[in-house]
Amino acid sequence: MQTLCVVGDAAGAVVDELVAAIAEHHDGRIATVDYDDGDAVAGDVAVGDNAVDSEVSTDADGQFSLTSDGRWVGRGDDRSLVDLLDSLAPDYAYAVVAGASHHRLPTVVVGDTDPEPANVVANAPTADGVDIAALAARIDDFGPHVTLQTLIDRAAASPLAERSGAIATFTGRVRVKDSPDDDRTEQLAFEKYEGVAADRMAAISDELTDREGVFEVLMHHRVGVMGPGEDIVFVVVLAGHREAAFRTVEDGINRLKDEVPIFKKETTESEAFWLHERGC
């Protein structure tokens, strides 16, 4: 799912235009996520093919409702922005987030915002200064928000899925510590050689798919900064039988770690360091 965040005190003025421009230039369903700073319930969100406003007040920790035209509205503080986008990714090709950003997501700043977000792809003092058409045209060039479920759905849609009796997966995540006495890991940052890493992962996938009884091998490694418990890397294998699926998942993640040029910087409570410089 291609995702674009829009923040700043004039963000609301460009979101509808941006959604319309994306719909004009691209195929695929579009979701909007609207983070409202109102007083009704902390963490208000609205999700659907267009933004939805809701001012219902309640003592419940979460509210969910379906509108007459099939859009659903949710309120609550039990899911982060990434959690919400993870739930949307299998069903939507694009998402525009209004009023919130994440350090791994491309972000447009319109007007004033504090603090300045990471990963800014466009910055304008007013809504009139935003080139909506150019942003819509570029959205497919930004790194997509890929989830494990996205890859599972892609594997299950394979023409060879009718011959498959197994889908095996691996998810790598940010570990807080190896042992009880270790310093806590506060974040991991990943960088990769653009193009080279993707080509190498594609080559590994092709080589593993050539195995007898293996039909699809899908991999994705996220880049940027990730905090404790966040997902980092996914491997999904569609195979005829579980033995081939399990073996190929293990070989896939091992080869990805050994052969793909992705570099990891770890920040703990006491220090920060690149793991390849320590021979890790």
PDB file of C-alpha atoms in Angstrom:
ATOM      1  CA  MET A   1       0.000   0.000   0.000  1.00  0.00           C
ATOM      2  CA  GLN A   2       1.404   3.380  -1.018  1.00  0.00           C
ATOM      3  CA  THR A   3       1.008   5.758   1.907  1.00  0.00           C
ATOM      4  CA  LEU A   4       1.366   9.526   2.199  1.00  0.00           C
ATOM      5  CA  CYS A   5       1.012  11.553   5.401  1.00  0.00           C
ATOM      6  CA  VAL A   6      -0.086  15.200   5.347  1.00  0.00           C
ATOM      7  CA  VAL A   7       0.612  17.314   8.452  1.00  0.00           C
ATOM      8  CA  GLY A   8       0.660  20.992   9.404  1.00  0.00           C
ATOM      9  CA  ASP A   9      -1.953  23.585  10.237  1.00  0.00           C
ATOM     10  CA  ALA A  10      -3.136  23.722   6.607  1.00  0.00           C
ATOM     11  CA  ALA A  11      -3.096  19.975   5.970  1.00  0.00           C
ATOM     12  CA  GLY A  12      -6.864  19.583   5.811  1.00  0.00           C
ATOM     13  CA  ALA A  13      -7.091  21.904   2.814  1.00  0.00           C
ATOM     14  CA  VAL A  14      -5.113  19.564   0.538  1.00  0.00           C
ATOM     15  CA  VAL A  15      -6.215  16.062   1.557  1.00  0.00           C
ATOM     16  CA  ASP A  16      -9.443  15.907  -0.492  1.00  0.00           C
ATOM     17  CA  GLU A  17      -7.678  17.321  -3.553  1.00  0.00           C
ATOM     18  CA  LEU A  18      -4.843  14.850  -3.133  1.00  0.00           C
ATOM     19  CA  VAL A  19      -7.228  11.891  -2.899  1.00  0.00           C
ATOM     20  CA  ALA A  20      -9.049  13.071  -6.034  1.00  0.00           C
ATOM     21  CA  ALA A  21      -5.759  13.429  -7.916  1.00  0.00           C
ATOM     22  CA  ILE A  22      -4.606   9.955  -6.894  1.00  0.00           C
ATOM     23  CA  ALA A  23      -7.928   8.510  -8.052  1.00  0.00           C
ATOM     24  CA  GLU A  24      -7.557  10.294 -11.391  1.00  0.00           C
ATOM     25  CA  HIS A  25      -4.019   9.090 -12.082  1.00  0.00           C
ATOM     26  CA  HIS A  26      -3.953   5.615 -10.494  1.00  0.00           C
ATOM     27  CA  ASP A  27      -6.033   2.478 -10.202  1.00  0.00           C
ATOM     28  CA  GLY A  28      -6.802   0.919  -6.835  1.00  0.00           C
ATOM     29  CA  ARG A  29      -8.837   1.642  -3.730  1.00  0.00           C
ATOM     30  CA  ILE A  30      -7.920   4.672  -1.608  1.00  0.00           C
ATOM     31  CA  ALA A  31      -8.295   4.951   2.159  1.00  0.00           C
ATOM     32  CA  THR A  32      -8.078   8.095   4.248  1.00  0.00           C
ATOM     33  CA  VAL A  33      -7.068   8.170   7.889  1.00  0.00           C
ATOM     34  CA  ASP A  34      -8.008  11.345   9.739  1.00  0.00           C
ATOM     35  CA  TYR A  35      -6.374  12.007  13.102  1.00  0.00           C
ATOM     36  CA  ASP A  36      -8.607  14.476  14.947  1.00  0.00           C
ATOM     37  CA  ASP A  37      -7.247  16.416  17.921  1.00  0.00           C
ATOM     38  CA  GLY A  38     -10.750  17.167  19.206  1.00  0.00           C
ATOM     39  CA  ASP A  39     -11.913  16.548  22.761  1.00  0.00           C
ATOM     40  CA  ALA A  40     -14.336  13.690  22.117  1.00  0.00           C
ATOM     41  CA  VAL A  41     -11.987  10.715  22.505  1.00  0.00           C
ATOM     42  CA  ALA A  42      -8.188  10.623  22.464  1.00  0.00           C
ATOM     43  CA  GLY A  43      -6.791   9.098  19.302  1.00  0.00           C
ATOM     44  CA  ASP A  44      -9.857   9.632  17.094  1.00  0.00           C
ATOM     45  CA  VAL A  45      -9.540   8.102  13.653  1.00  0.00           C
ATOM     46  CA  ALA A  46     -11.808   7.832  10.654  1.00  0.00           C
ATOM     47  CA  VAL A  47     -11.178   5.257   7.959  1.00  0.00           C
ATOM     48  CA  GLY A  48     -12.730   4.545   4.582  1.00  0.00           C
ATOM     49  CA  ASP A  49     -12.711   5.515   0.927  1.00  0.00           C
ATOM     50  CA  ASN A  50     -13.201   9.101   2.098  1.00  0.00           C
ATOM     51  CA  ALA A  51     -12.693  10.801   5.448  1.00  0.00           C
ATOM     52  CA  VAL A  52     -15.596  10.578   7.884  1.00  0.00           C
ATOM     53  CA  ASP A  53     -16.338  12.946  10.747  1.00  0.00           C
ATOM     54  CA  SER A  54     -17.841  11.631  13.969  1.00  0.00           C
ATOM     55  CA  GLU A  55     -18.430  13.540  17.202  1.00  0.00           C
ATOM     56  CA  VAL A  56     -20.058  10.788  19.283  1.00  0.00           C
ATOM     57  CA  SER A  57     -18.884  10.872  22.897  1.00  0.00           C
ATOM     58  CA  THR A  58     -18.669   7.706  24.970  1.00  0.00           C
ATOM     59  CA  ASP A  59     -16.962   6.181  27.972  1.00  0.00           C
ATOM     60  CA  ALA A  60     -16.055   3.061  25.971  1.00  0.00           C
ATOM     61  CA  ASP A  61     -12.380   2.455  25.190  1.00  0.00           C
ATOM     62  CA  GLY A  62     -13.165   1.825  21.534  1.00  0.00           C
ATOM     63  CA  GLN A  63     -16.048   2.666  19.178  1.00  0.00           C
ATOM     64  CA  PHE A  64     -16.669   1.120  15.775  1.00  0.00           C
ATOM     65  CA  SER A  65     -19.559   1.813  13.418  1.00  0.00           C
ATOM     66  CA  LEU A  66     -20.453   1.274   9.785  1.00  0.00           C
ATOM     67  CA  THR A  67     -21.938   4.084   7.703  1.00  0.00           C
ATOM     68  CA  SER A  68     -24.811   3.595   5.254  1.00  0.00           C
ATOM     69  CA  ASP A  69     -22.421   3.674   2.280  1.00  0.00           C
ATOM     70  CA  GLY A  70     -20.154   0.965   3.651  1.00  0.00           C
ATOM     71  CA  ARG A  71     -17.455   3.035   5.331  1.00  0.00           C
ATOM     72  CA  TRP A  72     -16.488   2.282   8.900  1.00  0.00           C
ATOM     73  CA  VAL A  73     -15.513   4.687  11.629  1.00  0.00           C
ATOM     74  CA  GLY A  74     -13.342   3.803  14.594  1.00  0.00           C
ATOM     75  CA  ARG A  75     -12.389   5.672  17.742  1.00  0.00           C
ATOM     76  CA  GLY A  76     -10.034   4.668  20.511  1.00  0.00           C
ATOM     77  CA  ASP A  77      -6.450   4.635  21.696  1.00  0.00           C
ATOM     78  CA  ASP A  78      -5.707   0.919  21.427  1.00  0.00           C
ATOM     79  CA  ARG A  79      -3.975   0.994  18.025  1.00  0.00           C
ATOM     80  CA  SER A  80      -1.044   2.978  16.721  1.00  0.00           C
ATOM     81  CA  LEU A  81      -0.942   4.534  13.268  1.00  0.00           C
ATOM     82  CA  VAL A  82       1.171   1.634  11.999  1.00  0.00           C
ATOM     83  CA  ASP A  83      -1.280  -0.889  13.487  1.00  0.00           C
ATOM     84  CA  LEU A  84      -4.114   0.849  11.686  1.00  0.00           C
ATOM     85  CA  LEU A  85      -2.254   0.961   8.372  1.00  0.00           C
ATOM     86  CA  ASP A  86      -1.369  -2.721   8.757  1.00  0.00           C
ATOM     87  CA  SER A  87      -5.086  -3.515   8.933  1.00  0.00           C
ATOM     88  CA  LEU A  88      -5.800  -1.460   5.792  1.00  0.00           C
ATOM     89  CA  ALA A  89      -2.886  -2.616   3.612  1.00  0.00           C
ATOM     90  CA  PRO A  90      -4.409  -5.892   2.350  1.00  0.00           C
ATOM     91  CA  ASP A  91      -7.520  -4.110   1.029  1.00  0.00           C
ATOM     92  CA  TYR A  92      -6.285  -0.717  -0.183  1.00  0.00           C
ATOM     93  CA  ALA A  93      -3.711   0.316  -2.764  1.00  0.00           C
ATOM     94  CA  TYR A  94      -3.293   3.857  -1.354  1.00  0.00           C
ATOM     95  CA  ALA A  95      -3.728   5.597   1.988  1.00  0.00           C
ATOM     96  CA  VAL A  96      -3.612   9.307   2.779  1.00  0.00           C
ATOM     97  CA  VAL A  97      -3.103  10.110   6.456  1.00  0.00           C
ATOM     98  CA  ALA A  98      -4.257  13.551   7.611  1.00  0.00           C
ATOM     99  CA  GLY A  99      -2.870  15.065  10.791  1.00  0.00           C
ATOM    100  CA  ALA A 100      -0.297  12.423  11.765  1.00  0.00           C
ATOM    101  CA  SER A 101       2.970  11.012  10.493  1.00  0.00           C
ATOM    102  CA  HIS A 102       5.416   8.198  11.191  1.00  0.00           C
ATOM    103  CA  HIS A 103       9.181   8.275  10.769  1.00  0.00           C
ATOM    104  CA  ARG A 104       9.068   5.549   8.076  1.00  0.00           C
ATOM    105  CA  LEU A 105       6.259   7.100   6.011  1.00  0.00           C
ATOM    106  CA  PRO A 106       6.639   9.821   3.352  1.00  0.00           C
ATOM    107  CA  THR A 107       5.213  13.074   4.690  1.00  0.00           C
ATOM    108  CA  VAL A 108       3.985  16.359   3.211  1.00  0.00           C
ATOM    109  CA  VAL A 109       4.170  19.416   5.486  1.00  0.00           C
ATOM    110  CA  VAL A 110       1.626  22.165   4.759  1.00  0.00           C
ATOM    111  CA  GLY A 111       1.989  25.247   6.941  1.00  0.00           C
ATOM    112  CA  ASP A 112       3.415  25.108  10.449  1.00  0.00           C
ATOM    113  CA  THR A 113       3.981  21.931  12.425  1.00  0.00           C
ATOM    114  CA  ASP A 114       5.887  21.157  15.596  1.00  0.00           C
ATOM    115  CA  PRO A 115       8.005  19.125  15.737  1.00  0.00           C
ATOM    116  CA  GLU A 116       9.258  18.773  12.174  1.00  0.00           C
ATOM    117  CA  PRO A 117       8.483  15.188  11.057  1.00  0.00           C
ATOM    118  CA  ALA A 118      10.988  12.820   9.509  1.00  0.00           C
ATOM    119  CA  ASN A 119      10.936  11.672   5.869  1.00  0.00           C
ATOM    120  CA  VAL A 120       9.535  14.929   4.443  1.00  0.00           C
ATOM    121  CA  VAL A 121       8.967  14.665   0.665  1.00  0.00           C
ATOM    122  CA  ALA A 122       7.311  18.077   0.156  1.00  0.00           C
ATOM    123  CA  ASN A 123       7.037  21.266   2.189  1.00  0.00           C
ATOM    124  CA  ALA A 124       4.840  24.294   1.508  1.00  0.00           C
ATOM    125  CA  PRO A 125       3.907  27.316   3.638  1.00  0.00           C
ATOM    126  CA  THR A 126       0.261  27.222   2.499  1.00  0.00           C
ATOM    127  CA  ALA A 127      -2.115  24.838   0.766  1.00  0.00           C
ATOM    128  CA  ASP A 128      -1.817  26.899  -2.428  1.00  0.00           C
ATOM    129  CA  GLY A 129       1.883  26.048  -2.544  1.00  0.00           C
ATOM    130  CA  VAL A 130       1.359  22.289  -2.805  1.00  0.00           C
ATOM    131  CA  ASP A 131       1.669  20.762  -6.279  1.00  0.00           C
ATOM    132  CA  ILE A 132      -1.127  18.228  -5.890  1.00  0.00           C
ATOM    133  CA  ALA A 133      -0.754  16.725  -9.354  1.00  0.00           C
ATOM    134  CA  ALA A 134       2.990  16.200  -8.904  1.00  0.00           C
ATOM    135  CA  LEU A 135       2.502  14.480  -5.543  1.00  0.00           C
ATOM    136  CA  ALA A 136      -0.172  12.192  -6.956  1.00  0.00           C
ATOM    137  CA  ALA A 137       2.091  11.304  -9.876  1.00  0.00           C
ATOM    138  CA  ARG A 138       5.003  10.504  -7.529  1.00  0.00           C
ATOM    139  CA  ILE A 139       3.162   8.444  -4.940  1.00  0.00           C
ATOM    140  CA  ASP A 140       4.117   5.104  -6.510  1.00  0.00           C
ATOM    141  CA  ASP A 141       7.796   6.099  -6.253  1.00  0.00           C
ATOM    142  CA  PHE A 142       7.683   6.219  -2.450  1.00  0.00           C
ATOM    143  CA  GLY A 143       8.477   3.086  -0.465  1.00  0.00           C
ATOM    144  CA  PRO A 144       5.269   1.083   0.062  1.00  0.00           C
ATOM    145  CA  HIS A 145       3.857   0.063   3.427  1.00  0.00           C
ATOM    146  CA  VAL A 146       4.077  -3.737   3.179  1.00  0.00           C
ATOM    147  CA  THR A 147       2.651  -6.076   5.810  1.00  0.00           C
ATOM    148  CA  LEU A 148       2.848  -9.804   6.417  1.00  0.00           C
ATOM    149  CA  GLN A 149      -0.809 -10.157   5.447  1.00  0.00           C
ATOM    150  CA  THR A 150      -0.144  -8.339   2.171  1.00  0.00           C
ATOM    151  CA  LEU A 151       2.449 -10.961   1.249  1.00  0.00           C
ATOM    152  CA  ILE A 152       0.274 -13.875   2.409  1.00  0.00           C
ATOM    153  CA  ASP A 153      -2.612 -12.612   0.265  1.00  0.00           C
ATOM    154  CA  ARG A 154      -0.266 -12.229  -2.699  1.00  0.00           C
ATOM    155  CA  ALA A 155       0.996 -15.798  -2.267  1.00  0.00           C
ATOM    156  CA  ALA A 156      -2.537 -17.171  -1.892  1.00  0.00           C
ATOM    157  CA  ALA A 157      -3.524 -15.453  -5.156  1.00  0.00           C
ATOM    158  CA  SER A 158      -0.848 -17.349  -7.106  1.00  0.00           C
ATOM    159  CA  PRO A 159      -2.072 -19.379 -10.083  1.00  0.00           C
ATOM    160  CA  LEU A 160      -0.334 -22.351  -8.435  1.00  0.00           C
ATOM    161  CA  ALA A 161      -2.186 -21.942  -5.118  1.00  0.00           C
ATOM    162  CA  GLU A 162      -4.531 -24.833  -5.929  1.00  0.00           C
ATOM    163  CA  ARG A 163      -1.517 -27.166  -5.756  1.00  0.00           C
ATOM    164  CA  SER A 164      -0.425 -25.747  -2.391  1.00  0.00           C
ATOM    165  CA  GLY A 165      -1.041 -27.317   0.982  1.00  0.00           C
ATOM    166  CA  ALA A 166       1.093 -24.904   3.008  1.00  0.00           C
ATOM    167  CA  ILE A 167       1.923 -21.244   3.504  1.00  0.00           C
ATOM    168  CA  ALA A 168       4.802 -20.745   5.934  1.00  0.00           C
ATOM    169  CA  THR A 169       5.927 -17.344   7.194  1.00  0.00           C
ATOM    170  CA  PHE A 170       8.724 -15.710   9.153  1.00  0.00           C
ATOM    171  CA  THR A 171       8.504 -12.306  10.843  1.00  0.00           C
ATOM    172  CA  GLY A 172      11.604 -10.648  12.277  1.00  0.00           C
ATOM    173  CA  ARG A 173      10.958  -8.006  14.921  1.00  0.00           C
ATOM    174  CA  VAL A 174      12.887  -5.629  17.175  1.00  0.00           C
ATOM    175  CA  ARG A 175      14.109  -7.542  20.227  1.00  0.00           C
ATOM    176  CA  VAL A 176      14.454  -5.437  23.376  1.00  0.00           C
ATOM    177  CA  LYS A 177      17.260  -7.516  24.903  1.00  0.00           C
ATOM    178  CA  ASP A 178      19.029 -10.869  24.475  1.00  0.00           C
ATOM    179  CA  SER A 179      19.346 -11.616  28.186  1.00  0.00           C
ATOM    180  CA  PRO A 180      17.951 -10.130  31.417  1.00  0.00           C
ATOM    181  CA  ASP A 181      21.171  -8.211  32.150  1.00  0.00           C
ATOM    182  CA  ASP A 182      21.485  -6.559  28.722  1.00  0.00           C
ATOM    183  CA  ASP A 183      20.819  -2.866  28.120  1.00  0.00           C
ATOM    184  CA  ARG A 184      17.398  -2.341  26.586  1.00  0.00           C
ATOM    185  CA  THR A 185      17.346  -1.684  22.861  1.00  0.00           C
ATOM    186  CA  GLU A 186      15.573   1.618  22.253  1.00  0.00           C
ATOM    187  CA  GLN A 187      15.512   1.429  18.451  1.00  0.00           C
ATOM    188  CA  LEU A 188      17.015  -0.165  15.354  1.00  0.00           C
ATOM    189  CA  ALA A 189      17.706   1.766  12.151  1.00  0.00           C
ATOM    190  CA  PHE A 190      18.082  -0.008   8.813  1.00  0.00           C
ATOM    191  CA  GLU A 191      19.634   1.304   5.612  1.00  0.00           C
ATOM    192  CA  LYS A 192      20.033  -0.514   2.295  1.00  0.00           C
ATOM    193  CA  TYR A 193      21.627   0.052  -1.065  1.00  0.00           C
ATOM    194  CA  GLU A 194      18.658   1.067  -3.185  1.00  0.00           C
ATOM    195  CA  GLY A 195      18.200  -1.246  -6.149  1.00  0.00           C
ATOM    196  CA  VAL A 196      20.993  -3.598  -5.106  1.00  0.00           C
ATOM    197  CA  ALA A 197      19.117  -4.944  -2.069  1.00  0.00           C
ATOM    198  CA  ALA A 198      15.879  -5.346  -4.005  1.00  0.00           C
ATOM    199  CA  ASP A 199      17.632  -7.103  -6.888  1.00  0.00           C
ATOM    200  CA  ARG A 200      19.390  -9.498  -4.517  1.00  0.00           C
ATOM    201  CA  MET A 201      16.161 -10.357  -2.683  1.00  0.00           C
ATOM    202  CA  ALA A 202      14.446 -10.977  -6.017  1.00  0.00           C
ATOM    203  CA  ALA A 203      17.285 -13.280  -7.104  1.00  0.00           C
ATOM    204  CA  ILE A 204      17.098 -15.253  -3.846  1.00  0.00           C
ATOM    205  CA  SER A 205      13.335 -15.584  -4.214  1.00  0.00           C
ATOM    206  CA  ASP A 206      13.704 -16.833  -7.801  1.00  0.00           C
ATOM    207  CA  GLU A 207      16.356 -19.380  -6.830  1.00  0.00           C
ATOM    208  CA  LEU A 208      14.283 -20.738  -3.938  1.00  0.00           C
ATOM    209  CA  THR A 209      11.155 -20.894  -6.106  1.00  0.00           C
ATOM    210  CA  ASP A 210      13.034 -23.205  -8.492  1.00  0.00           C
ATOM    211  CA  ARG A 211      12.963 -25.901  -5.798  1.00  0.00           C
ATOM    212  CA  GLU A 212      10.657 -28.850  -6.280  1.00  0.00           C
ATOM    213  CA  GLY A 213       7.291 -28.191  -4.648  1.00  0.00           C
ATOM    214  CA  VAL A 214       7.911 -24.469  -3.955  1.00  0.00           C
ATOM    215  CA  PHE A 215       5.566 -22.127  -5.826  1.00  0.00           C
ATOM    216  CA  GLU A 216       6.081 -18.627  -4.406  1.00  0.00           C
ATOM    217  CA  VAL A 217       8.744 -17.009  -2.212  1.00  0.00           C
ATOM    218  CA  LEU A 218       8.053 -13.412  -1.150  1.00  0.00           C
ATOM    219  CA  MET A 219      10.344 -11.208   0.953  1.00  0.00           C
ATOM    220  CA  HIS A 220      10.227  -7.688   2.314  1.00  0.00           C
ATOM    221  CA  HIS A 221      12.635  -5.828   4.606  1.00  0.00           C
ATOM    222  CA  ARG A 222      11.556  -2.487   6.041  1.00  0.00           C
ATOM    223  CA  VAL A 223      14.010   0.396   6.276  1.00  0.00           C
ATOM    224  CA  GLY A 224      14.199   3.377   8.586  1.00  0.00           C
ATOM    225  CA  VAL A 225      13.861   3.522  12.370  1.00  0.00           C
ATOM    226  CA  MET A 226      11.905   0.877  14.258  1.00  0.00           C
ATOM    227  CA  GLY A 227      11.130   0.713  17.961  1.00  0.00           C
ATOM    228  CA  PRO A 228      10.775  -2.241  20.351  1.00  0.00           C
ATOM    229  CA  GLY A 229       8.409  -4.903  19.083  1.00  0.00           C
ATOM    230  CA  GLU A 230       8.032  -3.430  15.584  1.00  0.00           C
ATOM    231  CA  ASP A 231       8.153  -5.793  12.603  1.00  0.00           C
ATOM    232  CA  ILE A 232      11.308  -5.608  10.482  1.00  0.00           C
ATOM    233  CA  VAL A 233      11.316  -8.355   7.855  1.00  0.00           C
ATOM    234  CA  PHE A 234       8.902 -10.876   6.353  1.00  0.00           C
ATOM    235  CA  VAL A 235       9.417 -14.104   4.389  1.00  0.00           C
ATOM    236  CA  VAL A 236       6.404 -15.959   2.976  1.00  0.00           C
ATOM    237  CA  VAL A 237       6.563 -19.305   1.166  1.00  0.00           C
ATOM    238  CA  LEU A 238       3.771 -21.025  -0.751  1.00  0.00           C
ATOM    239  CA  ALA A 239       4.562 -24.712  -1.173  1.00  0.00           C
ATOM    240  CA  GLY A 240       2.950 -28.042  -1.867  1.00  0.00           C
ATOM    241  CA  HIS A 241       3.812 -29.490   1.534  1.00  0.00           C
ATOM    242  CA  ARG A 242       4.859 -28.202   4.959  1.00  0.00           C
ATOM    243  CA  GLU A 243       8.350 -29.719   4.847  1.00  0.00           C
ATOM    244  CA  ALA A 244       9.327 -27.714   1.771  1.00  0.00           C
ATOM    245  CA  ALA A 245       7.595 -24.609   3.148  1.00  0.00           C
ATOM    246  CA  PHE A 246       9.398 -24.692   6.519  1.00  0.00           C
ATOM    247  CA  ARG A 247      12.785 -25.467   4.977  1.00  0.00           C
ATOM    248  CA  THR A 248      12.471 -22.697   2.395  1.00  0.00           C
ATOM    249  CA  VAL A 249      11.370 -20.074   4.937  1.00  0.00           C
ATOM    250  CA  GLU A 250      14.446 -20.834   7.047  1.00  0.00           C
ATOM    251  CA  ASP A 251      16.776 -20.773   4.045  1.00  0.00           C
ATOM    252  CA  GLY A 252      15.150 -17.590   2.797  1.00  0.00           C
ATOM    253  CA  ILE A 253      15.706 -15.548   5.956  1.00  0.00           C
ATOM    254  CA  ASN A 254      19.228 -16.933   6.403  1.00  0.00           C
ATOM    255  CA  ARG A 255      20.198 -15.987   2.852  1.00  0.00           C
ATOM    256  CA  LEU A 256      18.561 -12.573   3.171  1.00  0.00           C
ATOM    257  CA  LYS A 257      20.629 -11.818   6.285  1.00  0.00           C
ATOM    258  CA  ASP A 258      23.852 -13.154   4.714  1.00  0.00           C
ATOM    259  CA  GLU A 259      23.588 -11.835   1.159  1.00  0.00           C
ATOM    260  CA  VAL A 260      21.438  -8.698   1.034  1.00  0.00           C
ATOM    261  CA  PRO A 261      23.244  -5.365   1.691  1.00  0.00           C
ATOM    262  CA  ILE A 262      21.125  -4.026   4.553  1.00  0.00           C
ATOM    263  CA  PHE A 263      22.899  -2.302   7.426  1.00  0.00           C
ATOM    264  CA  LYS A 264      21.638  -2.109  10.990  1.00  0.00           C
ATOM    265  CA  LYS A 265      22.338   0.542  13.633  1.00  0.00           C
ATOM    266  CA  GLU A 266      21.341  -0.310  17.184  1.00  0.00           C
ATOM    267  CA  THR A 267      20.634   2.275  19.863  1.00  0.00           C
ATOM    268  CA  THR A 268      20.550   1.010  23.434  1.00  0.00           C
ATOM    269  CA  GLU A 269      20.172   2.813  26.747  1.00  0.00           C
ATOM    270  CA  SER A 270      23.937   3.379  26.851  1.00  0.00           C
ATOM    271  CA  GLU A 271      25.276   3.552  23.270  1.00  0.00           C
ATOM    272  CA  ALA A 272      24.623   3.516  19.534  1.00  0.00           C
ATOM    273  CA  PHE A 273      26.580   1.458  16.987  1.00  0.00           C
ATOM    274  CA  TRP A 274      26.465  -0.080  13.507  1.00  0.00           C
ATOM    275  CA  LEU A 275      26.472  -3.855  13.880  1.00  0.00           C
ATOM    276  CA  HIS A 276      28.604  -4.510  10.773  1.00  0.00           C
ATOM    277  CA  GLU A 277      31.381  -2.401  12.313  1.00  0.00           C
ATOM    278  CA  ARG A 278      31.420  -4.770  15.284  1.00  0.00           C
ATOM    279  CA  GLY A 279      31.410  -7.856  13.104  1.00  0.00           C
ATOM    280  CA  CYS A 280      27.934  -8.844  14.320  1.00  0.00           C
TER     281      CYS A 280
END
